[in-house]
Coordinates of C-alpha atoms in Angstrom, one line a residue:
M1 CA -7.2 29.0 -5.7
Q2 CA -4.6 29.0 -2.8
S3 CA -3.0 25.6 -2.5
R4 CA -4.4 25.2 1.2
A5 CA -8.0 25.6 0.0
L6 CA -7.3 22.9 -2.6
R7 CA -5.9 20.4 0.0
Y8 CA -9.2 21.1 1.9
F9 CA -11.4 20.4 -0.8
L10 CA -9.6 17.2 -2.0
A11 CA -9.6 15.9 1.4
V12 CA -13.4 16.4 1.9
Y13 CA -14.0 15.1 -1.7
D14 CA -12.0 11.9 -1.1
S15 CA -13.5 11.1 2.3
C16 CA -17.2 12.6 1.9
N17 CA -16.8 13.3 5.7
L18 CA -15.9 16.6 7.6
S19 CA -14.6 15.1 10.5
V20 CA -12.2 12.5 8.6
A21 CA -11.0 15.2 6.3
A22 CA -10.4 17.6 9.2
G23 CA -8.1 15.0 10.9
Q24 CA -6.3 14.6 7.7
V25 CA -5.3 18.2 6.9
H26 CA -5.1 18.9 10.8
V27 CA -7.7 21.6 11.2
T28 CA -10.9 21.6 13.3
Q29 CA -14.0 20.7 11.5
P30 CA -15.6 24.1 11.8
A31 CA -12.5 25.7 10.2
L32 CA -13.0 22.9 7.2
S33 CA -16.5 23.6 7.1
R34 CA -16.1 27.2 6.6
A35 CA -13.3 26.9 4.2
I36 CA -15.5 24.7 2.0
R37 CA -18.5 27.1 2.2
Q38 CA -15.9 30.0 1.0
L39 CA -14.8 28.0 -1.9
E40 CA -18.4 27.4 -3.0
E41 CA -19.1 31.0 -2.8
E42 CA -15.9 31.7 -4.7
M43 CA -17.1 29.1 -7.3
G44 CA -20.7 30.2 -7.2
V45 CA -22.0 26.4 -7.2
P46 CA -22.7 23.9 -4.6
L47 CA -19.8 21.5 -4.3
F48 CA -21.5 19.1 -1.9
E49 CA -25.0 17.7 -0.9
R50 CA -25.4 17.2 2.7
R51 CA -26.8 13.8 3.7
P52 CA -27.7 12.1 6.6
H53 CA -24.9 9.6 5.7
G54 CA -22.4 12.2 4.9
L55 CA -21.5 14.6 2.1
E56 CA -22.1 13.8 -1.6
P57 CA -20.1 15.5 -4.2
T58 CA -22.0 17.5 -6.6
R59 CA -21.0 17.3 -10.4
F60 CA -19.3 20.5 -10.2
A61 CA -17.2 18.9 -7.4
D62 CA -16.2 15.9 -9.6
I63 CA -15.0 18.6 -12.3
L64 CA -13.0 20.6 -9.8
A65 CA -11.3 17.2 -8.3
R66 CA -10.3 16.4 -11.6
H67 CA -8.5 19.3 -12.5
G68 CA -7.6 20.0 -8.9
R69 CA -5.7 16.9 -8.7
R70 CA -3.5 18.1 -11.7
M71 CA -3.1 21.7 -10.0
D72 CA -2.0 19.9 -6.8
M73 CA 0.7 17.9 -8.3
E74 CA 1.9 20.5 -10.4
Y75 CA 2.2 22.6 -7.4
R76 CA 4.2 19.8 -5.5
H77 CA 6.6 19.0 -8.3
A78 CA 7.3 23.1 -8.6
L79 CA 8.1 23.1 -5.1
A80 CA 10.3 20.0 -5.5
E81 CA 12.3 21.7 -8.5
I82 CA 12.6 24.7 -6.7
E83 CA 14.1 23.0 -3.6
M84 CA 16.3 21.0 -5.7
A85 CA 17.8 24.2 -7.8
D86 CA 18.1 26.1 -4.6
G87 CA 20.2 23.3 -3.0
G88 CA 19.4 24.7 0.3
A89 CA 16.1 22.8 1.0
A90 CA 15.1 18.7 1.1
A91 CA 13.3 17.3 -1.7
M92 CA 10.6 15.2 -0.5
L93 CA 9.8 11.7 -2.0
R94 CA 6.8 10.1 -0.9
I95 CA 6.8 6.1 -1.4
G96 CA 4.1 3.5 -0.7
A97 CA 5.8 0.1 -0.2
G98 CA 4.3 -3.5 0.0
P99 CA 5.7 -6.0 2.7
I100 CA 8.4 -7.0 1.1
W101 CA 9.8 -3.7 0.0
Y102 CA 9.0 -2.0 3.4
S103 CA 10.4 -4.5 5.4
L104 CA 13.4 -5.9 3.4
I105 CA 14.3 -4.0 0.0
L106 CA 14.1 -0.5 0.6
P107 CA 16.1 -0.5 3.9
S108 CA 18.7 -2.1 2.0
I109 CA 18.7 0.7 -0.5
F110 CA 18.0 3.9 1.4
P111 CA 21.4 4.3 3.0
D112 CA 23.3 4.5 -0.4
F113 CA 20.8 6.5 -1.7
L114 CA 20.9 9.1 1.0
R115 CA 24.7 9.2 1.0
E116 CA 24.1 10.3 -2.8
N117 CA 21.6 12.4 -2.0
P118 CA 21.9 14.2 1.2
K119 CA 19.1 16.8 1.0
V120 CA 16.4 14.4 -0.2
R121 CA 13.7 13.6 2.6
L122 CA 11.9 10.1 2.2
K123 CA 8.5 9.8 3.7
V124 CA 7.7 5.8 3.3
Q125 CA 4.3 4.1 4.1
S126 CA 3.3 0.7 4.2
G127 CA 0.4 -0.6 2.2
V128 CA -1.2 -3.1 -0.1
I129 CA -2.1 -2.8 -3.8
S130 CA -5.7 -2.5 -3.3
T131 CA -4.9 1.0 -1.6
L132 CA -1.4 2.0 -3.1
V133 CA -2.4 2.0 -6.4
P134 CA -5.6 4.7 -5.8
Q135 CA -3.3 6.7 -3.9
L136 CA -0.6 6.9 -6.3
M137 CA -3.2 7.8 -8.8
A138 CA -4.2 10.6 -6.6
G139 CA -0.9 11.9 -6.1
Q140 CA -0.2 10.9 -2.6
Y141 CA 2.9 8.9 -3.5
D142 CA 5.4 9.6 -6.1
L143 CA 6.1 5.9 -6.5
I144 CA 5.0 2.6 -5.0
C145 CA 6.9 -0.4 -4.9
S146 CA 4.6 -3.7 -4.7
T147 CA 3.5 -6.8 -6.5
L148 CA 2.2 -5.8 -10.0
D149 CA -0.8 -7.9 -9.8
F150 CA -3.1 -5.3 -10.9
P151 CA -4.6 -4.3 -14.4
A152 CA -2.7 -1.7 -16.6
Q153 CA -3.8 1.9 -16.3
A154 CA -3.5 4.9 -18.4
G155 CA -1.1 7.3 -16.8
L156 CA 1.0 4.7 -14.9
V157 CA 4.2 2.9 -15.8
R158 CA 4.7 -0.4 -14.1
E159 CA 8.2 -1.8 -14.0
S160 CA 8.7 -5.6 -13.3
I161 CA 11.8 -6.6 -11.2
F162 CA 11.5 -9.9 -9.5
E163 CA 9.0 -12.9 -8.9
V164 CA 7.0 -13.1 -5.5
E165 CA 5.8 -16.5 -4.3
H166 CA 3.5 -16.8 -1.2
A167 CA 3.9 -19.4 1.5
L168 CA 1.6 -20.7 4.3
I169 CA 2.8 -20.1 7.7
G170 CA 1.6 -20.5 11.1
R171 CA 3.3 -21.1 14.7
R172 CA 5.8 -24.0 15.6
E173 CA 3.2 -25.6 18.0
H174 CA 0.2 -25.3 15.6
P175 CA -1.7 -28.5 15.1
L176 CA -0.6 -28.7 11.4
A177 CA 3.1 -28.6 12.4
R178 CA 2.5 -31.6 14.7
R179 CA 1.0 -33.3 11.4
L180 CA 4.1 -32.3 9.3
V181 CA 6.2 -34.1 12.0
E182 CA 4.4 -37.3 11.8
Q183 CA 3.8 -37.0 8.1
P184 CA 6.4 -34.8 6.1
D185 CA 3.9 -34.7 3.0
A186 CA 2.5 -31.4 1.9
L187 CA -0.7 -30.6 3.5
S188 CA -3.9 -31.3 1.3
P189 CA -6.4 -28.4 1.1
Q190 CA -8.9 -30.3 3.0
E191 CA -6.4 -30.4 5.9
I192 CA -6.2 -26.6 6.3
V193 CA -9.8 -25.7 5.7
G194 CA -11.1 -25.8 9.4
F195 CA -8.6 -23.3 10.5
S196 CA -9.2 -19.3 11.0
W197 CA -6.9 -16.7 9.2
I198 CA -5.4 -13.4 9.6
V199 CA -4.9 -11.3 6.7
L200 CA -3.5 -7.6 5.8
A201 CA -6.1 -5.1 6.0
D202 CA -7.6 -3.9 2.8
D203 CA -5.5 -6.4 0.8
Q204 CA -8.5 -7.4 -1.4
V205 CA -6.2 -9.1 -4.2
G206 CA -4.5 -11.1 -1.4
T207 CA -7.6 -12.1 0.4
G208 CA -9.1 -12.9 -2.8
R209 CA -6.4 -15.4 -3.7
I210 CA -7.0 -17.4 -0.4
L211 CA -10.5 -17.5 -1.3
S212 CA -10.0 -18.8 -4.7
Y213 CA -7.7 -21.4 -3.5
F214 CA -10.4 -23.0 -1.5
A215 CA -12.8 -22.3 -4.2
A216 CA -10.8 -24.1 -6.6
H217 CA -10.7 -27.1 -4.3
E218 CA -14.7 -26.8 -4.0
L219 CA -14.1 -26.2 0.0
P220 CA -16.0 -23.7 1.9
P221 CA -14.1 -20.1 2.4
P222 CA -12.1 -20.0 5.6
L223 CA -13.0 -17.5 8.4
I224 CA -11.1 -14.2 8.4
S225 CA -10.5 -13.5 12.3
I226 CA -8.1 -10.7 11.9
E227 CA -7.4 -7.9 9.4
T228 CA -4.3 -5.9 10.5
S229 CA -2.2 -3.4 8.6
S230 CA 0.9 -4.5 10.0
P231 CA 3.1 -7.7 9.0
T232 CA 4.8 -7.3 12.3
H233 CA 1.4 -7.4 14.1
M234 CA 0.2 -10.4 11.9
F235 CA 3.5 -12.3 13.0
E236 CA 2.9 -11.5 16.8
M237 CA -0.5 -12.6 16.6
L238 CA 0.3 -15.7 14.7
S239 CA 2.8 -16.6 17.5
R240 CA 0.1 -16.6 19.9
G241 CA -2.7 -18.9 18.4
D242 CA -3.7 -21.4 16.0
W243 CA -4.2 -19.0 13.1
L244 CA -3.0 -19.4 9.4
A245 CA -1.6 -16.5 7.0
Q246 CA 0.1 -16.4 3.7
I247 CA 3.2 -14.1 3.3
P248 CA 5.8 -13.7 0.6
R249 CA 8.2 -16.3 1.0
R250 CA 11.1 -13.8 1.1
L251 CA 9.5 -12.9 4.4
L252 CA 10.3 -16.4 6.1
P253 CA 13.5 -15.3 7.6
L254 CA 11.7 -12.4 9.4
A255 CA 8.5 -14.7 10.2
E256 CA 11.0 -17.4 12.0
R257 CA 11.9 -14.6 14.5
Y258 CA 8.6 -14.9 15.9
N259 CA 8.6 -18.7 16.2
L260 CA 6.7 -19.0 12.9
R261 CA 7.3 -21.6 10.2
E262 CA 6.2 -22.4 6.7
F263 CA 3.5 -25.1 6.3
P264 CA 4.2 -26.8 2.7
V265 CA 0.7 -27.4 0.8
H266 CA -0.4 -28.6 -2.5
G267 CA -0.9 -26.0 -4.9
A268 CA 0.2 -22.1 -4.7
F269 CA -1.8 -19.7 -3.3
W270 CA -0.4 -16.9 -5.0
S271 CA 2.6 -15.9 -7.5
A272 CA 3.1 -12.5 -9.2
R273 CA 5.7 -10.2 -10.5
A274 CA 6.8 -7.4 -8.2
G275 CA 8.4 -3.9 -9.0
I276 CA 7.9 -0.3 -9.1
C277 CA 5.0 1.6 -10.5
Y278 CA 4.9 5.7 -11.0
R279 CA 2.7 8.3 -12.8
T280 CA 3.6 9.5 -16.4
T281 CA 1.5 12.5 -16.1
D282 CA 3.9 14.1 -14.3
P283 CA 7.8 14.9 -15.4
P284 CA 9.8 12.7 -12.7
S285 CA 11.8 15.0 -10.1
L286 CA 15.5 14.8 -10.2
A287 CA 15.3 12.9 -6.8
L288 CA 12.8 10.5 -8.0
L289 CA 15.0 9.4 -11.1
S290 CA 17.7 9.2 -9.0
L291 CA 16.2 6.4 -6.5
I292 CA 14.5 4.5 -9.3
R293 CA 18.0 4.1 -10.9
R294 CA 19.4 3.0 -7.3
I295 CA 16.5 0.5 -6.9
R296 CA 17.3 -0.9 -10.5
E297 CA 21.0 -1.2 -9.8
T298 CA 20.6 -2.7 -6.2
T299 CA 17.8 -5.2 -7.1
E300 CA 19.9 -6.5 -10.1
I301 CA 22.7 -7.5 -7.7
R302 CA 20.8 -8.8 -4.7
I303 CA 17.7 -10.0 -6.1

């Protein structure tokens, strides 16, 4: 099977939607549909059932996807090894990063790493563990840097590096800010229950921690008004209204640039270990090993 046909198939299998998959692999929907039909003819079995709500993978597609992911990863690693051995082409490292890593830690690591590895190219995308872990498992990332608040999974190595504590924040003109000026004591859960929240999109773990906090105090769940994929957008919106949000305490200096402040509150929303995670099913490339070493060395000094 050609690597292009495999990429097309996996995109359709993961999205179950030809339009979405076509956008992901940068081809037209008719061209992608033809490629899937040709693949089905080559295999001699149907890979998808056409349903009103979209495509439904058959059991044959499940088998092909399981083996196809391994083939795709082996192909990618072969290209990486060839590029490193040749010395003329750039190796690509695909990294998924949580908010702390994306905004603070990795920018402090990359300059020295790239000076040592000038032929390496980095592709970095922000995310939350609810999306980063499945994408790592699917081979879309070589490494993720995030909180490690998810169950151990076969084929993944989790390396803990530091502790993350979350803080409640809002704008300095927020009614809760005025309350803290008048009474500097920490806020009670009952005082924050009436405000709406902004959360990171698809952050099931973080949002679940917020809901659990209120449930633990026998309070109704708060209204989630906005979900955004960008911490910067979250900060911008918080500065314009009386919403609340929780962020890692290490991001407070960045939040302060947007006229935001921490609101001390009784009890903790979330505390977890953070670190790096990568697959054991593939031999790590020389570039990945070099980056992991640099992360370990830098975080030992700075964190």
